[in-house]
PQR file with spaces between the fields and no chain letter, atoms N, CA, C, O and H, PARSE charges and radii, in Angstrom:
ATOM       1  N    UNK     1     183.770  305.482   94.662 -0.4000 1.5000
ATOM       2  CA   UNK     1     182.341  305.377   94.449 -0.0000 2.0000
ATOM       3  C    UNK     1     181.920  306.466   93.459  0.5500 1.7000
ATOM       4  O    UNK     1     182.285  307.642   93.475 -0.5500 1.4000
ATOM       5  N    UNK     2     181.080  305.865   92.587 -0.4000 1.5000
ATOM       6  CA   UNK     2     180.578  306.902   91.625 -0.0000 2.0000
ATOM       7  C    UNK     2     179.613  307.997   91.723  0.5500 1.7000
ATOM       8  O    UNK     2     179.449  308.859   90.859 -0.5500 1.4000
ATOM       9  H    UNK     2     180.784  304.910   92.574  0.4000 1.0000
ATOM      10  N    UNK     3     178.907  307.895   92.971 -0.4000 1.5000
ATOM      11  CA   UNK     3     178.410  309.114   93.552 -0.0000 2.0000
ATOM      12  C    UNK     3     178.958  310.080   94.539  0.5500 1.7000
ATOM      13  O    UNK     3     179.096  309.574   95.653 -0.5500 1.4000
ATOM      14  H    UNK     3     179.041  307.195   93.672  0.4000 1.0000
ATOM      15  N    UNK     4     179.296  311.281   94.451 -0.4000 1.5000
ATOM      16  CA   UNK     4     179.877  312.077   95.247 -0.0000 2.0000
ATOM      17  C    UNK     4     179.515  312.869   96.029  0.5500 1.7000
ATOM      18  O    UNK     4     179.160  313.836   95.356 -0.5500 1.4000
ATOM      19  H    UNK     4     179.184  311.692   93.546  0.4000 1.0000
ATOM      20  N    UNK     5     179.331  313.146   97.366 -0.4000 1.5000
ATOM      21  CA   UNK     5     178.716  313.714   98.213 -0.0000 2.0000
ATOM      22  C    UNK     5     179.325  315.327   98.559  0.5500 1.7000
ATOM      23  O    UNK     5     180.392  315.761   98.992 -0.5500 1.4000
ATOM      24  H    UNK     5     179.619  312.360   97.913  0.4000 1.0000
ATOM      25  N    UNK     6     177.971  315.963   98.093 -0.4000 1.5000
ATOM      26  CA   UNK     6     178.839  317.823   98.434 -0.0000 2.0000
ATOM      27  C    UNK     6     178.500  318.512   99.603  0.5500 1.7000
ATOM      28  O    UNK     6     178.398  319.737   99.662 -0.5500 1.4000
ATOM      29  H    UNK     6     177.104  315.611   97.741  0.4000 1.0000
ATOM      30  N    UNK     7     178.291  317.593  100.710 -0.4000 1.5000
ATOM      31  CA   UNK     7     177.276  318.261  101.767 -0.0000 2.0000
ATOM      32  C    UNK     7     178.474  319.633  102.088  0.5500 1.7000
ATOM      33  O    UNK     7     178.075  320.775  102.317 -0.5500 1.4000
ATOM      34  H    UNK     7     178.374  316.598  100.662  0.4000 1.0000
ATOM      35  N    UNK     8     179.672  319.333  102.057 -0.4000 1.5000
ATOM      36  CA   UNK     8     180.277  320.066  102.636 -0.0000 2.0000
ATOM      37  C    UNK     8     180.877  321.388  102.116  0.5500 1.7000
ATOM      38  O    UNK     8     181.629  322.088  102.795 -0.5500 1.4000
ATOM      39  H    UNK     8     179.996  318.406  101.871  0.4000 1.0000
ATOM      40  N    UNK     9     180.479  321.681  100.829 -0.4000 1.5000
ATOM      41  CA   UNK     9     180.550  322.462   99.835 -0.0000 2.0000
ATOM      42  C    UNK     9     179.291  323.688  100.126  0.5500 1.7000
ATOM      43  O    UNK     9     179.393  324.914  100.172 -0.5500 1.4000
ATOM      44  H    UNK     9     179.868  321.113  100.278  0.4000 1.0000
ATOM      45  N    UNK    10     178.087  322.785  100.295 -0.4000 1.5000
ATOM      46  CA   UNK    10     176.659  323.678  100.850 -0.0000 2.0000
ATOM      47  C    UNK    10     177.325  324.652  101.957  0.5500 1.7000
ATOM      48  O    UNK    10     177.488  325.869  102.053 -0.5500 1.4000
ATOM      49  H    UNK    10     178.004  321.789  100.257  0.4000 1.0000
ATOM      50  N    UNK    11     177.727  323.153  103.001 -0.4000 1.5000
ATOM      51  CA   UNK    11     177.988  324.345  104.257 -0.0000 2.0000
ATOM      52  C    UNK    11     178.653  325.096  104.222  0.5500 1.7000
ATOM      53  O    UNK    11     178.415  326.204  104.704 -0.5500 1.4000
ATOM      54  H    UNK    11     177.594  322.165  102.923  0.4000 1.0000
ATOM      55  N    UNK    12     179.851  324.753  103.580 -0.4000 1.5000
ATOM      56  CA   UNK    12     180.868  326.093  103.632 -0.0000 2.0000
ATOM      57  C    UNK    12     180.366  327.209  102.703  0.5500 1.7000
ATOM      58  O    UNK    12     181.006  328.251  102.561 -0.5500 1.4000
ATOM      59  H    UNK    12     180.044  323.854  103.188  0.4000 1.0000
ATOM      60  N    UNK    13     179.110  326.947  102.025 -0.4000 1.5000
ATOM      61  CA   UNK    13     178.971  328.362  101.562 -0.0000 2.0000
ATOM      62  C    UNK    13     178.311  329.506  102.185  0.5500 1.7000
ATOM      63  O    UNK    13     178.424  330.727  102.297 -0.5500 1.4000
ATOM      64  H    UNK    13     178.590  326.100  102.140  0.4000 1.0000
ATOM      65  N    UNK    14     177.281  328.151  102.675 -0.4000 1.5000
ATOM      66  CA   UNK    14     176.370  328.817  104.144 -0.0000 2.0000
ATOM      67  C    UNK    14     176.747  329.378  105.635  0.5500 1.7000
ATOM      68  O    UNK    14     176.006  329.853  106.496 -0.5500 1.4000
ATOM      69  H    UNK    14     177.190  327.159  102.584  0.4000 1.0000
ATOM      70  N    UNK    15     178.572  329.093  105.637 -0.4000 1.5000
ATOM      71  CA   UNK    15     178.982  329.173  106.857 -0.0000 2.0000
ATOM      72  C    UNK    15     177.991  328.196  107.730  0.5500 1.7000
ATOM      73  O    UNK    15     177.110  328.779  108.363 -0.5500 1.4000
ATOM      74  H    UNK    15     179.174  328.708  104.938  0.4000 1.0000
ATOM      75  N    UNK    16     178.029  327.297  107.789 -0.4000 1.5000
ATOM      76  CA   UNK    16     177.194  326.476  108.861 -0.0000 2.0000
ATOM      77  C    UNK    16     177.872  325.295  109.295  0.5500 1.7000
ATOM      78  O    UNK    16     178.268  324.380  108.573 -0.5500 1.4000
ATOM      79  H    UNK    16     178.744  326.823  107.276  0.4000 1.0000
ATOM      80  N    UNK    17     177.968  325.389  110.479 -0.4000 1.5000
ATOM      81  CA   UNK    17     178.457  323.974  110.658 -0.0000 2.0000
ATOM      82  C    UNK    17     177.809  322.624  110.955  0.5500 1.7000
ATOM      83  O    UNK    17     176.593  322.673  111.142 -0.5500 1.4000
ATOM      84  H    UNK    17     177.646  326.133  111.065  0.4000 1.0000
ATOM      85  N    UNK    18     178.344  321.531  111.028 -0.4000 1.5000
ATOM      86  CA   UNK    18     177.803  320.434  110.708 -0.0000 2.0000
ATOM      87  C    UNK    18     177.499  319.893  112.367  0.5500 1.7000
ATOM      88  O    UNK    18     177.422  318.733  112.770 -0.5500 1.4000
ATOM      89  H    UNK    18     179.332  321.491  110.876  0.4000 1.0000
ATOM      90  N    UNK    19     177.407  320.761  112.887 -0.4000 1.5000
ATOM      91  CA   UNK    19     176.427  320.265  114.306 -0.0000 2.0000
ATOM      92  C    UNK    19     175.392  321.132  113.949  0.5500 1.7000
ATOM      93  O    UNK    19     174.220  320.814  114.154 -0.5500 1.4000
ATOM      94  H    UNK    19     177.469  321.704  112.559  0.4000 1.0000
ATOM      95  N    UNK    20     175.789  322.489  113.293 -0.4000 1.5000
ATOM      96  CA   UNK    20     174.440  323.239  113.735 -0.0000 2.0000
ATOM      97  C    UNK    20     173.405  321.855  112.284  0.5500 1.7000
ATOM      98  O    UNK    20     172.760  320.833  112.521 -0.5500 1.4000
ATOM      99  H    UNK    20     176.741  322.747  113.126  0.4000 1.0000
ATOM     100  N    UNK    21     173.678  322.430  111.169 -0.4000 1.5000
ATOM     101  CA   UNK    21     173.147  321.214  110.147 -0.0000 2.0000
ATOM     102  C    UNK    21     172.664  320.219  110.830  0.5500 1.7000
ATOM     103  O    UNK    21     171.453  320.220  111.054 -0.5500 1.4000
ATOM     104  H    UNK    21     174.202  323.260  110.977  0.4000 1.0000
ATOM     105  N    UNK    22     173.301  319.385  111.209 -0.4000 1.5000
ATOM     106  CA   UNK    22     173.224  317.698  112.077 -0.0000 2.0000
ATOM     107  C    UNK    22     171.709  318.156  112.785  0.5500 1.7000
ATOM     108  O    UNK    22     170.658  317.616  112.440 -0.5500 1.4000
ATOM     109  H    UNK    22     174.284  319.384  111.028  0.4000 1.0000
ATOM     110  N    UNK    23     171.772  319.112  113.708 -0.4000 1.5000
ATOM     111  CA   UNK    23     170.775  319.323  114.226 -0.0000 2.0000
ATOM     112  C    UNK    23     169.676  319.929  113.792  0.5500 1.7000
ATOM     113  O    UNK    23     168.799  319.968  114.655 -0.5500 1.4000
ATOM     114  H    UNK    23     172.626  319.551  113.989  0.4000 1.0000
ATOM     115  N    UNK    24     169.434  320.350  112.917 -0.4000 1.5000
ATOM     116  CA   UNK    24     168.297  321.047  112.100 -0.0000 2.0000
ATOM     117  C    UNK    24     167.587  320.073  110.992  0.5500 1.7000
ATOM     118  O    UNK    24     166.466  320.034  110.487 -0.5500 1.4000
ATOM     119  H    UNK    24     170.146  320.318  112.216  0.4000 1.0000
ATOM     120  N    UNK    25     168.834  319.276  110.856 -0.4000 1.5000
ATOM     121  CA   UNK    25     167.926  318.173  109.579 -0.0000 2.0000
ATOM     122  C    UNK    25     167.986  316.702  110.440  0.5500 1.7000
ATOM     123  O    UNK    25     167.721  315.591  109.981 -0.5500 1.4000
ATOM     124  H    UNK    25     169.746  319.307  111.266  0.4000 1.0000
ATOM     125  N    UNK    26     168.264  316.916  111.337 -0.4000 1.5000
ATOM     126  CA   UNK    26     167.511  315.702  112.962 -0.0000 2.0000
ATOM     127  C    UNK    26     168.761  314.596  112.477  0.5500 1.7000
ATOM     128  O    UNK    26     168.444  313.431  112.238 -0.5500 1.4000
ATOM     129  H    UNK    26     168.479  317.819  111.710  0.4000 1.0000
ATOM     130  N    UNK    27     169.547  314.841  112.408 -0.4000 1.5000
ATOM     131  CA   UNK    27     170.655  313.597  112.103 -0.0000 2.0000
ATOM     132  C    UNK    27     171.806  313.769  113.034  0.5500 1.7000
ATOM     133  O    UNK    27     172.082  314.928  113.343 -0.5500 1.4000
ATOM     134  H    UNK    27     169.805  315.787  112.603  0.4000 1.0000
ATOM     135  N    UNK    28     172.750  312.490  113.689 -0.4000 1.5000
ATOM     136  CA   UNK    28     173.878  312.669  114.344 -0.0000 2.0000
ATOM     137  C    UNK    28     174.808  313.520  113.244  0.5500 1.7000
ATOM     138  O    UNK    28     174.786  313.603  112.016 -0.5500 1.4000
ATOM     139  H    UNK    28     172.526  311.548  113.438  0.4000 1.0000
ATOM     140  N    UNK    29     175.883  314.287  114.608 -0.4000 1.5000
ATOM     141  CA   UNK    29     177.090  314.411  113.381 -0.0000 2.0000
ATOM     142  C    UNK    29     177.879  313.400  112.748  0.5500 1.7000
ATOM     143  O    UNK    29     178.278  313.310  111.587 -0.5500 1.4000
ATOM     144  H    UNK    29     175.901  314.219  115.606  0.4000 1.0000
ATOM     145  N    UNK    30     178.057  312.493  113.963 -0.4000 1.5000
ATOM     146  CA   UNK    30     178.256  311.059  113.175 -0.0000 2.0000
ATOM     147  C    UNK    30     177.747  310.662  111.862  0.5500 1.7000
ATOM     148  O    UNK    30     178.453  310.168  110.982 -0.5500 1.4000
ATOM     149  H    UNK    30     177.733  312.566  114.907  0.4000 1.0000
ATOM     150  N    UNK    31     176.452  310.907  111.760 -0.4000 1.5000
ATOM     151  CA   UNK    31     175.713  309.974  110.764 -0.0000 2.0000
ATOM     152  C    UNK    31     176.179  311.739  109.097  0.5500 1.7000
ATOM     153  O    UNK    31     176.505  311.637  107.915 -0.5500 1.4000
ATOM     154  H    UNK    31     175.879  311.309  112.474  0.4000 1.0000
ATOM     155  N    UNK    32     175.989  312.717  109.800 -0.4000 1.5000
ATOM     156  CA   UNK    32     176.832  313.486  108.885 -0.0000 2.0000
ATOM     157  C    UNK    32     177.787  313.321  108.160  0.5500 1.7000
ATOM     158  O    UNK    32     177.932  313.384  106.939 -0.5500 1.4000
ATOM     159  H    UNK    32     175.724  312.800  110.760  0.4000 1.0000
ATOM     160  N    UNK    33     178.572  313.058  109.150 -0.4000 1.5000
ATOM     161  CA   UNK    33     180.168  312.529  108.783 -0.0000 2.0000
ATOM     162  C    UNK    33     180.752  311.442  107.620  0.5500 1.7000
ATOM     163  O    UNK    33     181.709  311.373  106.850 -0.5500 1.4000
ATOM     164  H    UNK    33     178.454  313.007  110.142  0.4000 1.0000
ATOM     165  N    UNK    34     179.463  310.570  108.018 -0.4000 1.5000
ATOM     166  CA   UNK    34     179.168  309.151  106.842 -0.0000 2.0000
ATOM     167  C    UNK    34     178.822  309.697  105.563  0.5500 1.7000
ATOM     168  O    UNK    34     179.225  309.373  104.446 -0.5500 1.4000
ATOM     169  H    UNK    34     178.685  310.627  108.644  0.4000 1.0000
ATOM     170  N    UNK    35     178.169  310.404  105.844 -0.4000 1.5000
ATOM     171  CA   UNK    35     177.589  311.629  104.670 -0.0000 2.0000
ATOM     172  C    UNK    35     178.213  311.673  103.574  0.5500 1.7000
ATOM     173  O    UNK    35     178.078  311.171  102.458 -0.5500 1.4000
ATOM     174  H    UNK    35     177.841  310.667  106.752  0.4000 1.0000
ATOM     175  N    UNK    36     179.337  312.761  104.371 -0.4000 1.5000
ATOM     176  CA   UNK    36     180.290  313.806  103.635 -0.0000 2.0000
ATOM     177  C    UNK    36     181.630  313.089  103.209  0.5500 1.7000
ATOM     178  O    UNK    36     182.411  313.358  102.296 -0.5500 1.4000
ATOM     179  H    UNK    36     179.447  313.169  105.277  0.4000 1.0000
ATOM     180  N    UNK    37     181.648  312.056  104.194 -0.4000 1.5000
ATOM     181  CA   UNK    37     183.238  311.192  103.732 -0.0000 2.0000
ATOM     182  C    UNK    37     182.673  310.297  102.217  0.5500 1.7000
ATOM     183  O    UNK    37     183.521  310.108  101.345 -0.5500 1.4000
ATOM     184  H    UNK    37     181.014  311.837  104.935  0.4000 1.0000
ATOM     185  N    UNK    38     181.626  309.926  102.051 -0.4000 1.5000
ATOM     186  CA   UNK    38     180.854  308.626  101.281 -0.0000 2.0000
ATOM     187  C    UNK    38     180.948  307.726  101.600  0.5500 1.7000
ATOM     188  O    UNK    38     180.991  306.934  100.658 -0.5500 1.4000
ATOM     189  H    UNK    38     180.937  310.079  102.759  0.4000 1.0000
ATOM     190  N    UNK    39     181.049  307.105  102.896 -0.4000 1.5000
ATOM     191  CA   UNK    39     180.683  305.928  103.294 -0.0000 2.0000
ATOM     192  C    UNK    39     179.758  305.339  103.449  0.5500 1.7000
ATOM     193  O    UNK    39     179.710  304.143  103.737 -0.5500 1.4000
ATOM     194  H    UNK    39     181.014  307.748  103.661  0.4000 1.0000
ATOM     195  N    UNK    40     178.259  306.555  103.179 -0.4000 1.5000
ATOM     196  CA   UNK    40     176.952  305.971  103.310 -0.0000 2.0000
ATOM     197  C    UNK    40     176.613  305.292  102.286  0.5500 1.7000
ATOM     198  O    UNK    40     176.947  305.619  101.147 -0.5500 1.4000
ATOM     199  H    UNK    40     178.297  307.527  102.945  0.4000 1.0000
ATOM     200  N    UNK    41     175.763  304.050  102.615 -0.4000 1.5000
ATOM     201  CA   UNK    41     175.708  302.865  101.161 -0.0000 2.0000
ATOM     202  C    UNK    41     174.062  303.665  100.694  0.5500 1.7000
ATOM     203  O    UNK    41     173.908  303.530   99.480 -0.5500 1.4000
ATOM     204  H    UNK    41     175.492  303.784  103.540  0.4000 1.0000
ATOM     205  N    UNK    42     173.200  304.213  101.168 -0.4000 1.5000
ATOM     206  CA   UNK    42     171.944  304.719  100.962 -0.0000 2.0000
ATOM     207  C    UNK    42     171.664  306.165  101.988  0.5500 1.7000
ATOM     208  O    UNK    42     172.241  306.411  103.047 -0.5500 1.4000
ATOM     209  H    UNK    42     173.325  304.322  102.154  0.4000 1.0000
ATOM     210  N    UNK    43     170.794  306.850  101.427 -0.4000 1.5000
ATOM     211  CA   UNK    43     169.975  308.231  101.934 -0.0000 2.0000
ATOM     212  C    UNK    43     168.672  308.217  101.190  0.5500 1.7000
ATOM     213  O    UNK    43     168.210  308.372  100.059 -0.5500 1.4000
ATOM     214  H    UNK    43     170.326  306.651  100.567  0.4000 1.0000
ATOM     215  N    UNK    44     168.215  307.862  102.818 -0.4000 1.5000
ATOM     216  CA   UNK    44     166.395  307.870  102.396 -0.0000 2.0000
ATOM     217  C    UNK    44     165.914  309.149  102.148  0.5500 1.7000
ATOM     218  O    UNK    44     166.238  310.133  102.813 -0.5500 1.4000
ATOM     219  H    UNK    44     168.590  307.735  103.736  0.4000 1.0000
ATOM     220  N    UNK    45     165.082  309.156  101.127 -0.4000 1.5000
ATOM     221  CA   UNK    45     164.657  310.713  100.588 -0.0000 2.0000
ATOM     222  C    UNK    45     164.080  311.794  101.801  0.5500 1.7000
ATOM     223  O    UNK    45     164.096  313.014  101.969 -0.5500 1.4000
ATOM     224  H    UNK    45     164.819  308.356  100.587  0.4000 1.0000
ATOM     225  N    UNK    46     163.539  310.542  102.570 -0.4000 1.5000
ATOM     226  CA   UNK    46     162.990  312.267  103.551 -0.0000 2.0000
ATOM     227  C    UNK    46     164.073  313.020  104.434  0.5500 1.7000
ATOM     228  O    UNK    46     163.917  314.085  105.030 -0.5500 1.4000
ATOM     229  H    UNK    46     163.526  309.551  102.434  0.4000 1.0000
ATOM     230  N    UNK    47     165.370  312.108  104.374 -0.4000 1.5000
ATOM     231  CA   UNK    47     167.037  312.600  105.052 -0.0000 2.0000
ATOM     232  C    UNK    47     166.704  313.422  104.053  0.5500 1.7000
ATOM     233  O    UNK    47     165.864  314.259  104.383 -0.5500 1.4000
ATOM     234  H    UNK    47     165.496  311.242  103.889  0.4000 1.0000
ATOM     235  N    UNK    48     167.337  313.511  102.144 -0.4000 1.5000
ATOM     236  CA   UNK    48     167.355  313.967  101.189 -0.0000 2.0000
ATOM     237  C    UNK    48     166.168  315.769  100.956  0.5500 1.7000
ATOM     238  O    UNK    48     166.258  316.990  100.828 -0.5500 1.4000
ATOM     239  H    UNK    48     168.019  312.831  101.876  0.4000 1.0000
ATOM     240  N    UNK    49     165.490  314.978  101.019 -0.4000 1.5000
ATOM     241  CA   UNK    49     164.639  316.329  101.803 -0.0000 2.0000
ATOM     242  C    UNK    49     165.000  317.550  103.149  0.5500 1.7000
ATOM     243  O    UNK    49     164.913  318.772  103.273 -0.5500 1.4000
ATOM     244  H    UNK    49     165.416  313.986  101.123  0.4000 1.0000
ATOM     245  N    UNK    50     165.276  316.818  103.685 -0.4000 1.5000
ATOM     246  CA   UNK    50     165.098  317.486  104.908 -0.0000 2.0000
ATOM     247  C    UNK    50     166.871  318.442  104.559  0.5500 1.7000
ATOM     248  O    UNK    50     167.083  319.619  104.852 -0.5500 1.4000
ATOM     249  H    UNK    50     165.347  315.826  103.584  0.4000 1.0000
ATOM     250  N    UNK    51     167.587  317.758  104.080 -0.4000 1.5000
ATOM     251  CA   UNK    51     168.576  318.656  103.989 -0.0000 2.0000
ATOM     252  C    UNK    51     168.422  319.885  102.875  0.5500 1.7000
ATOM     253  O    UNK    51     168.869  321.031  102.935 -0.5500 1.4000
ATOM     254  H    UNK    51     167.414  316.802  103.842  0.4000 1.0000
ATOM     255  N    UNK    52     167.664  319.270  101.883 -0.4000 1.5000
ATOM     256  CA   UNK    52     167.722  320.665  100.944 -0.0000 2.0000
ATOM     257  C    UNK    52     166.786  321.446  101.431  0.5500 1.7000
ATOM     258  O    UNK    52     166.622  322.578  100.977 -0.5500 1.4000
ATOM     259  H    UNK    52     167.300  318.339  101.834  0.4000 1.0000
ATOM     260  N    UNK    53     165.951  320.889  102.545 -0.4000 1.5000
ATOM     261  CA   UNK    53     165.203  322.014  102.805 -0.0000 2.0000
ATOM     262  C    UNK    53     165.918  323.109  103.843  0.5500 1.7000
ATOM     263  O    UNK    53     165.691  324.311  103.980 -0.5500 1.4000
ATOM     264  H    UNK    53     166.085  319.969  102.914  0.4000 1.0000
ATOM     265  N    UNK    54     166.886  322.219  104.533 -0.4000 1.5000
ATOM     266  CA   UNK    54     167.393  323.211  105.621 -0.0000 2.0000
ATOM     267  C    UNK    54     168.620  323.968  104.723  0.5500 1.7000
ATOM     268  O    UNK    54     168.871  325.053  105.248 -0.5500 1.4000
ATOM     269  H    UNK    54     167.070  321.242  104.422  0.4000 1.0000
ATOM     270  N    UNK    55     169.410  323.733  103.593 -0.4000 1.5000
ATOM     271  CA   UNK    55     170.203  323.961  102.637 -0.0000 2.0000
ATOM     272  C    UNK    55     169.923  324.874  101.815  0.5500 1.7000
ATOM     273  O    UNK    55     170.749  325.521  101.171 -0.5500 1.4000
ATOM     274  H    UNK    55     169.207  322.851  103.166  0.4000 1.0000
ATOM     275  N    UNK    56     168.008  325.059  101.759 -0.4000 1.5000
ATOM     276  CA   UNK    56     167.972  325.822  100.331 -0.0000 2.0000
ATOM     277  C    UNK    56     168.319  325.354   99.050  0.5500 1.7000
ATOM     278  O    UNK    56     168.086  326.161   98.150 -0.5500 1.4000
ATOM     279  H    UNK    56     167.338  324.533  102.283  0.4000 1.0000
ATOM     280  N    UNK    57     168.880  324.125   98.666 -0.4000 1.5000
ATOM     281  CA   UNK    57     169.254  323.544   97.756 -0.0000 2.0000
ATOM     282  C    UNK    57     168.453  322.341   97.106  0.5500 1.7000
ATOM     283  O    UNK    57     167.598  321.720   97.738 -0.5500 1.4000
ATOM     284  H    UNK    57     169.070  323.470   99.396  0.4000 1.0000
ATOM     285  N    UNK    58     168.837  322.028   95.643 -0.4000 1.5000
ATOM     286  CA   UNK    58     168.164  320.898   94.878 -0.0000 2.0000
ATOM     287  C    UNK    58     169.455  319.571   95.457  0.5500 1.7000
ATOM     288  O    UNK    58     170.606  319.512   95.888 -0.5500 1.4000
ATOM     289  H    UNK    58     169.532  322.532   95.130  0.4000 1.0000
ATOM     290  N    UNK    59     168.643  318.944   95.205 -0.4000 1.5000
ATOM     291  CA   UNK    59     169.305  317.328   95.371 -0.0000 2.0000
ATOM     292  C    UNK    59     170.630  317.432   94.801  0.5500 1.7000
ATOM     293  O    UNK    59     171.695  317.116   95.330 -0.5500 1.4000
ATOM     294  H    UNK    59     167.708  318.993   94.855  0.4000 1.0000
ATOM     295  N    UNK    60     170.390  317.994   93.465 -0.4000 1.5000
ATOM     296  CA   UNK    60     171.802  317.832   92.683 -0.0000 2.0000
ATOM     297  C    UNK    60     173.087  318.677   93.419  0.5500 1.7000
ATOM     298  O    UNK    60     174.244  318.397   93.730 -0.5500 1.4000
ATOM     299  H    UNK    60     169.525  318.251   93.035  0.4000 1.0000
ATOM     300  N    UNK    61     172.309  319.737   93.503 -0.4000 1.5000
ATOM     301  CA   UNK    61     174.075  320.620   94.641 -0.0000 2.0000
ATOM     302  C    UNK    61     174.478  319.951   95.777  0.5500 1.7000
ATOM     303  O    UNK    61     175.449  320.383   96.399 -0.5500 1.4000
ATOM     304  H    UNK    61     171.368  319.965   93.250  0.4000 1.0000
ATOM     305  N    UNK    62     173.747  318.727   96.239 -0.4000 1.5000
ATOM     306  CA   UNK    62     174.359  317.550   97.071 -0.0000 2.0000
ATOM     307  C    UNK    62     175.034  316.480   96.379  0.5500 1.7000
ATOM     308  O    UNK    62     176.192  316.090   96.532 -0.5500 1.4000
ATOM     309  H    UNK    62     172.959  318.377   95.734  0.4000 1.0000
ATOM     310  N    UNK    63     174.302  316.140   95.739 -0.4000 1.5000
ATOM     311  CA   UNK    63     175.020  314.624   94.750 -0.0000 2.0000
ATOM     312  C    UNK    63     175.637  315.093   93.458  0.5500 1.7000
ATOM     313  O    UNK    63     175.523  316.180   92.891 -0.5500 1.4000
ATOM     314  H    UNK    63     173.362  316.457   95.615  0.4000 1.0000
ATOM     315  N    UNK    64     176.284  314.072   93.143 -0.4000 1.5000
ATOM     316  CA   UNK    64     177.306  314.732   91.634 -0.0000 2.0000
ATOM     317  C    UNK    64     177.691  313.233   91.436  0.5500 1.7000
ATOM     318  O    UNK    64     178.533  312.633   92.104 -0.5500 1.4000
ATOM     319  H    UNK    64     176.377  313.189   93.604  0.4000 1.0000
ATOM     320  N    UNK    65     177.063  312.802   90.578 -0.4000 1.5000
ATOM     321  CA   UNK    65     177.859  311.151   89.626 -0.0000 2.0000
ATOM     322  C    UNK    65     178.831  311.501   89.113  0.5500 1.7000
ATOM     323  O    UNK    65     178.763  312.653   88.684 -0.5500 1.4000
ATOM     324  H    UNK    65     176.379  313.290   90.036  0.4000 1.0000
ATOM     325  N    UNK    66     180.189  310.755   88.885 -0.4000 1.5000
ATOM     326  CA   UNK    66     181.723  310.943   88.435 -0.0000 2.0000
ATOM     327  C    UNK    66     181.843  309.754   87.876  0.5500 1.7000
ATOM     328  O    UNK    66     181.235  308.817   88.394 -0.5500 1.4000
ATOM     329  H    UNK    66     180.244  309.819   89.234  0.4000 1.0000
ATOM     330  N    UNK    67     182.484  309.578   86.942 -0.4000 1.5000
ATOM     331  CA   UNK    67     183.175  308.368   86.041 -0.0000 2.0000
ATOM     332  C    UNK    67     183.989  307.614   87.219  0.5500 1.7000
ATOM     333  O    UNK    67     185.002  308.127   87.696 -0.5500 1.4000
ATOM     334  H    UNK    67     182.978  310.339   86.522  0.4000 1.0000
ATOM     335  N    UNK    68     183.585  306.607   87.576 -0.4000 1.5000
ATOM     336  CA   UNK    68     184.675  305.835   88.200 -0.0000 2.0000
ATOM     337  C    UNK    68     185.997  305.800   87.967  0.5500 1.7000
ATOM     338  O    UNK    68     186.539  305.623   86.877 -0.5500 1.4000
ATOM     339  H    UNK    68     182.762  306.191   87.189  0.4000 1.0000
ATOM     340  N    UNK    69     186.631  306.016   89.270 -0.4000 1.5000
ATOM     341  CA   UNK    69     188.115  306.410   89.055 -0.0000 2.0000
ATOM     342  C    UNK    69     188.537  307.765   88.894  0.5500 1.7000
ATOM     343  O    UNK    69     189.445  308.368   89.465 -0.5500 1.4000
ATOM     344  H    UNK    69     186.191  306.160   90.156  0.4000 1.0000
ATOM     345  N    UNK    70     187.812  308.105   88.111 -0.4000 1.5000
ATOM     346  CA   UNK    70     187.863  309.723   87.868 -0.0000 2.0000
ATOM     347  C    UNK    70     187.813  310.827   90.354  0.5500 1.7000
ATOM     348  O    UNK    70     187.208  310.855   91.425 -0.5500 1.4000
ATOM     349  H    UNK    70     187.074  307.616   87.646  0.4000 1.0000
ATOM     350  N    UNK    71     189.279  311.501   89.379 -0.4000 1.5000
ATOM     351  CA   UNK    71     189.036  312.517   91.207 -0.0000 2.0000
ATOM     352  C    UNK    71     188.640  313.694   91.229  0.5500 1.7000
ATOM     353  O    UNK    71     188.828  314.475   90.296 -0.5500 1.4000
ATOM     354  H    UNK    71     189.770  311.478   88.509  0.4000 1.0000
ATOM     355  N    UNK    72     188.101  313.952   92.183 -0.4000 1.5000
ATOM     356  CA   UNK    72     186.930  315.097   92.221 -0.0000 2.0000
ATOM     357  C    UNK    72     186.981  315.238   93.650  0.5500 1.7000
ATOM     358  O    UNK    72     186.237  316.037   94.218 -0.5500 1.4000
ATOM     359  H    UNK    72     187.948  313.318   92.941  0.4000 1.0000
């Protein structure tokens, strides 16, 4: 998939883990998990929100478009 998901790049910079996360931006770790692997087909902006707000971060230090095929 040509969009790439960095949730897990944030956390590890933040030291945070993805229950404490999960729980601060009101989402399962499950639904995390979908996240960070890219299996999610959509993320509604106020998810999108709510993480950079608990992140400190812009949208983009989450998402990253890649040339298809291209590994990252």
């Amino acid at each position: 998939m040509p969009i790439v998901v960095r949730i897990d790049v944030e956390l590890a910079k933040r030291k945070m883990s993805v229950g404490e996360f999960a729980e601060r931006v009101g989402l399962t770790p499950a639904n995390v998990a979908v996240l960070k692997n890219g299996r999610a087909k959509a993320v509604r902006f106020s998810t999108l929100e709510a993480m950079c707000r608990v992140l400190d971060c812009q949208p983009g230090d989450l998402l990253e478009w890649v040339e298809e095929g291209e590994d990252r």
